[in-house]
mmCIF file of C-alpha atoms in Angstrom:
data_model
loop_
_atom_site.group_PDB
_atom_site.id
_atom_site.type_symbol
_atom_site.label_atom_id
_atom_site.label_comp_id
_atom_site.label_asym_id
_atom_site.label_seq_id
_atom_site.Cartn_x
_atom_site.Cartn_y
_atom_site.Cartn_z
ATOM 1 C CA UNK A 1 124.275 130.457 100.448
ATOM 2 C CA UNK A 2 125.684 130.029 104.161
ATOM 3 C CA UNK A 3 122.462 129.001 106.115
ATOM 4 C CA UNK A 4 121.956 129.131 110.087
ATOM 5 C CA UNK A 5 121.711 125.677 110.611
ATOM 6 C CA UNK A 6 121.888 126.394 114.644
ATOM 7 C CA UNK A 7 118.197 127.325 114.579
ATOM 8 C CA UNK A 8 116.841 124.288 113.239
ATOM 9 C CA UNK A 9 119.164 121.843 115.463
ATOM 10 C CA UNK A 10 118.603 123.858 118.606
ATOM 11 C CA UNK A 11 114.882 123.829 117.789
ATOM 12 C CA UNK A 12 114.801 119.978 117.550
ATOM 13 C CA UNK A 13 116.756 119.491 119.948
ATOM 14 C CA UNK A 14 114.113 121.372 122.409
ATOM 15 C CA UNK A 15 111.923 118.564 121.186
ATOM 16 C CA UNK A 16 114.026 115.555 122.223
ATOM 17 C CA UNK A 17 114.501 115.006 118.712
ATOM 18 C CA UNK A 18 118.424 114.748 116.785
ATOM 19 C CA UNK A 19 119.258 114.995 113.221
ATOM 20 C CA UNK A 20 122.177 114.045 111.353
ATOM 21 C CA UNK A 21 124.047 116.448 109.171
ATOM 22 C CA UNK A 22 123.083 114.375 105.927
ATOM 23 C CA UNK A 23 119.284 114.805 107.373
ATOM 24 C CA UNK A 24 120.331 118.637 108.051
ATOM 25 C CA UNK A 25 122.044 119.210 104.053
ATOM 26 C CA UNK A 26 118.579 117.382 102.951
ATOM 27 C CA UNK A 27 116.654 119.985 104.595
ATOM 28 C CA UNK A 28 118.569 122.743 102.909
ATOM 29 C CA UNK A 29 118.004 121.421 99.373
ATOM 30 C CA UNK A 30 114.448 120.774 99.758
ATOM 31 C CA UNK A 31 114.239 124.465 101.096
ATOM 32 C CA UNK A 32 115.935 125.904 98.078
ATOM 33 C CA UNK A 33 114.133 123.757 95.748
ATOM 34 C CA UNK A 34 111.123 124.599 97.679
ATOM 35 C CA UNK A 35 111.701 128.488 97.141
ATOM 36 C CA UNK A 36 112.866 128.343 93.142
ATOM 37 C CA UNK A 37 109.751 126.261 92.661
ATOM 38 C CA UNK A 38 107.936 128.805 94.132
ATOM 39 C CA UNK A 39 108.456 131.627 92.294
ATOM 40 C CA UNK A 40 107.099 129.968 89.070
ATOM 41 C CA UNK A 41 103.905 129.008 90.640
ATOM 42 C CA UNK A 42 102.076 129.051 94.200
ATOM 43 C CA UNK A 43 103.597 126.438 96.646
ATOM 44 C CA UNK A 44 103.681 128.165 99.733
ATOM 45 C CA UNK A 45 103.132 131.994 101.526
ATOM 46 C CA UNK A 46 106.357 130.893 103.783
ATOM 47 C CA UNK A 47 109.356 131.678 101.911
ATOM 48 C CA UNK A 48 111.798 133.334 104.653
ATOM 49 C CA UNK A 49 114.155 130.729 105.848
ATOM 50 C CA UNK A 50 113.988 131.138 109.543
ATOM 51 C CA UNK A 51 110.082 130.899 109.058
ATOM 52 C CA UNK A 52 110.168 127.815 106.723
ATOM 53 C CA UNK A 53 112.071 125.980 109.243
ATOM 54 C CA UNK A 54 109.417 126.688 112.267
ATOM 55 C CA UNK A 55 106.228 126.912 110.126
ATOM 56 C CA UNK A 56 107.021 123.942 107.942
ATOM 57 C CA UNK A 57 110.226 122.092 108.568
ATOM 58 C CA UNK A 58 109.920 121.602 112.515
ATOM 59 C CA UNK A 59 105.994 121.639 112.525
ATOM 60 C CA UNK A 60 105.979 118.306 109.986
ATOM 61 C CA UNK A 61 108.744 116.466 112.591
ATOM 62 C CA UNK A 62 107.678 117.322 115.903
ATOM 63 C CA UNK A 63 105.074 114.484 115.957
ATOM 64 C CA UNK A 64 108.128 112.585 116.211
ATOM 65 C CA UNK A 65 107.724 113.522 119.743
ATOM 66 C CA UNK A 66 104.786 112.445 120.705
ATOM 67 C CA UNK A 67 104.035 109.197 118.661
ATOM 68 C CA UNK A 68 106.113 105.778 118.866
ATOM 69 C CA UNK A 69 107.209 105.363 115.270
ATOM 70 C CA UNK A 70 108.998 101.660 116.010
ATOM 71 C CA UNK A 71 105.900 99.347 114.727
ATOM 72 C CA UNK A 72 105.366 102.112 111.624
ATOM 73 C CA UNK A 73 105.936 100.538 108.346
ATOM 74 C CA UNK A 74 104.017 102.536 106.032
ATOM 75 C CA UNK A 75 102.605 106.381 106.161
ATOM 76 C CA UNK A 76 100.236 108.029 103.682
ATOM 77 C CA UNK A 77 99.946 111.959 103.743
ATOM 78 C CA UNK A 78 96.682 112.902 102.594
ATOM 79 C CA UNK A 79 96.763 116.593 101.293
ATOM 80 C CA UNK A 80 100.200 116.928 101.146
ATOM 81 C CA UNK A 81 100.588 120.062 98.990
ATOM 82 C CA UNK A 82 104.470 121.305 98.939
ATOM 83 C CA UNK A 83 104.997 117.888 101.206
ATOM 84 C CA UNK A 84 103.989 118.736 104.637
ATOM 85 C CA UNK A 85 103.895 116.476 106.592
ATOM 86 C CA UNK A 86 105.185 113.846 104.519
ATOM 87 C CA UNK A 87 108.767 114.737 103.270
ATOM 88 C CA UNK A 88 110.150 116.093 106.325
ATOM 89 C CA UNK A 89 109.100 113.323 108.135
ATOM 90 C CA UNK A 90 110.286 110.708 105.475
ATOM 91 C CA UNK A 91 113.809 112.549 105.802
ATOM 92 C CA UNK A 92 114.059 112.055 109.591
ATOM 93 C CA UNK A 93 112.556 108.440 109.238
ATOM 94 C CA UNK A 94 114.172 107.020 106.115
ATOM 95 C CA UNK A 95 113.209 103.557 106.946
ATOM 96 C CA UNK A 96 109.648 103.943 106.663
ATOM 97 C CA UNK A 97 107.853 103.996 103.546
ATOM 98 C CA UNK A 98 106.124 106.685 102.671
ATOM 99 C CA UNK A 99 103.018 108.082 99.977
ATOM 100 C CA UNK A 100 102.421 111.911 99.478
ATOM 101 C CA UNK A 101 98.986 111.929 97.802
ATOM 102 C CA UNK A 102 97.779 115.446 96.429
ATOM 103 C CA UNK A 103 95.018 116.412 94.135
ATOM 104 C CA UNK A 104 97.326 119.124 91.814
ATOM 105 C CA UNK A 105 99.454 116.939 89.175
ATOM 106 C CA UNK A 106 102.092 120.479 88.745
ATOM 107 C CA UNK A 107 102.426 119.914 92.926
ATOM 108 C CA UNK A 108 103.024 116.242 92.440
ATOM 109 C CA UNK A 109 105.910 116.903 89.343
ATOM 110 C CA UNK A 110 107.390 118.766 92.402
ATOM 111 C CA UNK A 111 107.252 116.670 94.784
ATOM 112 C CA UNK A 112 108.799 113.859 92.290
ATOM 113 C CA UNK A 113 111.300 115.986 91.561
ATOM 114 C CA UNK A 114 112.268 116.730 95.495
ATOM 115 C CA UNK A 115 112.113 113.485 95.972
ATOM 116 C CA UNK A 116 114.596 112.662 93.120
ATOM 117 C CA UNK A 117 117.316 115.287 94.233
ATOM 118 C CA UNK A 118 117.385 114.960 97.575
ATOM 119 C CA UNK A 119 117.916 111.421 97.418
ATOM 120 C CA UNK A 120 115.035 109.710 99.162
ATOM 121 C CA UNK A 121 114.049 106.223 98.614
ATOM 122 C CA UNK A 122 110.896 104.622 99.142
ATOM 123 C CA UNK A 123 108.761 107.264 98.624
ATOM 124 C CA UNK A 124 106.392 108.352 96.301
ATOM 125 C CA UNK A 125 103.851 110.887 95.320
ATOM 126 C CA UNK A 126 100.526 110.231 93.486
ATOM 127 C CA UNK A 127 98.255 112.387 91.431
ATOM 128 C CA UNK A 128 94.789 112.111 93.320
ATOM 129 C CA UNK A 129 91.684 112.784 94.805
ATOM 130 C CA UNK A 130 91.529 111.207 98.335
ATOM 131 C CA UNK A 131 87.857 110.058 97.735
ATOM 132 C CA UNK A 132 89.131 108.336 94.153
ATOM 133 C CA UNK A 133 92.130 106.691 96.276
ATOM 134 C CA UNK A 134 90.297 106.182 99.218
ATOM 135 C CA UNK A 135 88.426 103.522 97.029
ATOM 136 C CA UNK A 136 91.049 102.371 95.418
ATOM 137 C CA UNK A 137 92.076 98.652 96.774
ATOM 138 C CA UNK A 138 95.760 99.589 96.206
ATOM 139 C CA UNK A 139 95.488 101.966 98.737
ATOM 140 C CA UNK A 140 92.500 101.458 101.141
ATOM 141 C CA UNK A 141 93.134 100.233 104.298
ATOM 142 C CA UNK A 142 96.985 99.496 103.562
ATOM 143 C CA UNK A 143 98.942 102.502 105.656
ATOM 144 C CA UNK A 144 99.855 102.119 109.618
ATOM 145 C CA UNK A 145 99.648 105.616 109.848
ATOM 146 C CA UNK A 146 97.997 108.616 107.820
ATOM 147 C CA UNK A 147 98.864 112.029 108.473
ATOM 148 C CA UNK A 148 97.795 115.270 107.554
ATOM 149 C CA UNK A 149 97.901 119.086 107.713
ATOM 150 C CA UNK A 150 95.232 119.702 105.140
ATOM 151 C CA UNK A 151 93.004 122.723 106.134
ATOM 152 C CA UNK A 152 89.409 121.027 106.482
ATOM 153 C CA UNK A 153 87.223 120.693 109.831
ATOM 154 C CA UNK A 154 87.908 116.997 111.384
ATOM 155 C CA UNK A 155 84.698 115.795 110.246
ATOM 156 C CA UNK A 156 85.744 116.084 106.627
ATOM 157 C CA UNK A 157 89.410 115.144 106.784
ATOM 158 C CA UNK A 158 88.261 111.500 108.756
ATOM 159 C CA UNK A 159 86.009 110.659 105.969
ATOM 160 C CA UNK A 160 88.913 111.079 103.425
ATOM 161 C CA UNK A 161 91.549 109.775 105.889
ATOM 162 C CA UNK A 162 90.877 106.714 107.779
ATOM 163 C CA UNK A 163 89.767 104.504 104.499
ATOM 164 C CA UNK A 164 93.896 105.235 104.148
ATOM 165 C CA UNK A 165 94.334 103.665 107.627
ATOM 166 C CA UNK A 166 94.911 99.904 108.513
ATOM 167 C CA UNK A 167 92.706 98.365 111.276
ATOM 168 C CA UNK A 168 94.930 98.921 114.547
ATOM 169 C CA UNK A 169 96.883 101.909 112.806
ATOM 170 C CA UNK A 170 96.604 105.489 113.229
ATOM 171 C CA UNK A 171 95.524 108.912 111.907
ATOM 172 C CA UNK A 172 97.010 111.984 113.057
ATOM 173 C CA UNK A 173 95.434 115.455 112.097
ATOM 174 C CA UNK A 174 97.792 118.474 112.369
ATOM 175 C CA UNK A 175 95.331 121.346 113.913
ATOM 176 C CA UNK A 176 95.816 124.780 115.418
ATOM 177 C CA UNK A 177 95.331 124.715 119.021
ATOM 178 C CA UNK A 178 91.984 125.802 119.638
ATOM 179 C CA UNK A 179 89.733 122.932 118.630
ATOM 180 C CA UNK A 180 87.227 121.443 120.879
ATOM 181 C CA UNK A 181 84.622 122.254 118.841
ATOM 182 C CA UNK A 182 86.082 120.641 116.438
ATOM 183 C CA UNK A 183 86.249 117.635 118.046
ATOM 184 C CA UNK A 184 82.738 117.500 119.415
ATOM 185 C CA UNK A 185 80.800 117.710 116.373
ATOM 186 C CA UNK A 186 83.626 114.910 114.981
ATOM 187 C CA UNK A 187 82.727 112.203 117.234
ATOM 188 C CA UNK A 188 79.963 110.385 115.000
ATOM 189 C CA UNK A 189 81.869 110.917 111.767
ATOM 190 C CA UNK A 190 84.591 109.117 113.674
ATOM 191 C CA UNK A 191 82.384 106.453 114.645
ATOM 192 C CA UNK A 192 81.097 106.238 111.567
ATOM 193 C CA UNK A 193 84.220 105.664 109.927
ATOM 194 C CA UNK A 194 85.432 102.836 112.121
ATOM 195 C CA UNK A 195 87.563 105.353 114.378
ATOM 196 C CA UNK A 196 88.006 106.303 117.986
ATOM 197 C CA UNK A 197 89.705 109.120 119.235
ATOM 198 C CA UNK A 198 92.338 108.898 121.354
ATOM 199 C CA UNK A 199 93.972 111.520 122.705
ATOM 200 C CA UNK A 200 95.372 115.695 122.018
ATOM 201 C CA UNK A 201 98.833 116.422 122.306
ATOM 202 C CA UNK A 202 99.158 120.299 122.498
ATOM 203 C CA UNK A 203 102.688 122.286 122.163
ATOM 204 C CA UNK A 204 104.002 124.987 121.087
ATOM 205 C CA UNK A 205 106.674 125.470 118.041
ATOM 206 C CA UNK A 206 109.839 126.361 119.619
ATOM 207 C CA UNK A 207 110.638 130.095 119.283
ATOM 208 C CA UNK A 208 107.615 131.230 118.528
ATOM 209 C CA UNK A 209 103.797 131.745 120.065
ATOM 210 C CA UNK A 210 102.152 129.321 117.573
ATOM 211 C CA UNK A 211 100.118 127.195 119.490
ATOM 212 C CA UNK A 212 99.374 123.158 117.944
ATOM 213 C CA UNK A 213 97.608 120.328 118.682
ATOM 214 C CA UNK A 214 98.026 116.826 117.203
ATOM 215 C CA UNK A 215 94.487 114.960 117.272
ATOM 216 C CA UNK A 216 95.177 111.263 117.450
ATOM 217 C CA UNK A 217 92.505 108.805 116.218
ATOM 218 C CA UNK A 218 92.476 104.959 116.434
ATOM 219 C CA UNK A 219 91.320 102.902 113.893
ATOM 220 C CA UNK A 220 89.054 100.052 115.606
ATOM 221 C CA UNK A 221 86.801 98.448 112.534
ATOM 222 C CA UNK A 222 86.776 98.345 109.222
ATOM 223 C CA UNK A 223 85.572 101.867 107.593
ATOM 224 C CA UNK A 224 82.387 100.841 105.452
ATOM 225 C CA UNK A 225 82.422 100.489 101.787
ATOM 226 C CA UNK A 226 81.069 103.653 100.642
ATOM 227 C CA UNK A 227 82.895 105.809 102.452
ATOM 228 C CA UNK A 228 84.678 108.014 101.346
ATOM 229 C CA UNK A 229 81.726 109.718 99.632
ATOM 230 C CA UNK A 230 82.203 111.293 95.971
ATOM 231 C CA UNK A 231 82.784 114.464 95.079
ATOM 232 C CA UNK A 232 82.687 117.223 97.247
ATOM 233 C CA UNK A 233 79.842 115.603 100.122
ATOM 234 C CA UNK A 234 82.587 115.477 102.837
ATOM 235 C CA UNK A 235 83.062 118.993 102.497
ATOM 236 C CA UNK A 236 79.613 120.016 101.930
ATOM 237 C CA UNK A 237 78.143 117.826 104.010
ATOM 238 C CA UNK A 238 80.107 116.442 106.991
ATOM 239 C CA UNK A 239 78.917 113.251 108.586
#
């Protein structure tokens, strides 16, 4: 199938950001894999092309324009679902290692199997709770950066984020515009939790009227050993 391709360059470009055309063909594949997957069970709503490009594709990489990936080693996405953030990003950043946790094992056999025919390398996708992993020494505390566009307030996605995050690294919550709420009844969790927040980036996806805002926390201290909590308490009950 002849794609526009125009629409996602022009649409990068607009965010200081370039892709190559063997980034560009990778973005096609994972779209059509993306879409056959999809009609055997329920990956995403989003299945137009010109939509999955702007909703998904340029939404995961435009926090390549407002964070300094140089020092970034390792990333976990937390939540990742049909890998948002994680793969798109791991396309346009191939040197950085990346791990696409999610709590569905038939969303992780797709992800594996993205990953294997699009020809990525150093990535991988795990089968997991984040409060199991977030425990977990092989994980805890060993990622410069965690990311995520999981739908939970910010008081619940910290808890099961920055165990993820090194001291001196980063997490980055994908959020709708509208969220100073949000962020006020965050700040203890994120004390709490050993982070501090740093700063909102606000934009707007190119080509459209959707409205996003990139909350960046710091990780300043070591997030105490019994966080996260088990089982659903950082949903239920918020710190």
């Amino acid at each position: 199938m002849d794609y526009n391709r125009d629409i996602f360059v022009n649409d990068l470009k607009e965010l200081g950001i370039s892709i190559t055309d063997k980034q560009l063909q990778q973005f096609i594949d994972y779209y059509e894999l993306l879409v056959d997957w999809n009609s055997r069970m329920n990956l995403t709503s989003i299945t137009e092309y010109g939509e999955v490009i702007k909703k998904h594709f340029v939404d995961s990489v435009s926090l390549i324009s407002f964070y300094d990936f140089s020092k970034v080693e390792s990333i976990i996405d937390v939540g990742t679902g049909a890998g948002f953030p994680g793969i798109p990003l791991k396309i346009m950043l191939p040197d950085i290692s990346v791990l696409l946790l999610d709590s569905l094992n038939k969303r992780v056999n797709f992800l594996n199997h993205v990953i294997e025919n699009i020809s990525l390398e150093n990535i991988n996708a795990i089968h997991s709770r984040a409060e199991d992993a977030g425990l977990d020494p092989t994980y805890r505390e060993r990622y410069d950066l965690c990311v995520s566009r999981a739908v939970a307030n910010l008081s619940t996605l910290s808890e099961y984020c920055l165990p993820f995050v090194k001291v001196g690294g980063n997490f980055v919550s994908y959020k709708s515009a509208d969220i100073k709420d949000e962020l006020d009844s965050a700040s203890k969790a994120l004390s709490v939790l050993g982070g501090n927040l740093d700063k909102v980036e606000e934009f707007t996806i190119p080509g459209t009227d959707i409205s996003r805002s990139f909350v960046f926390v710091n990780k300043c201290k070591k997030t105490g050993s019994k966080y996260p909590r088990k089982g659903a308490l950082p949903k239920k009950h918020p710190l």
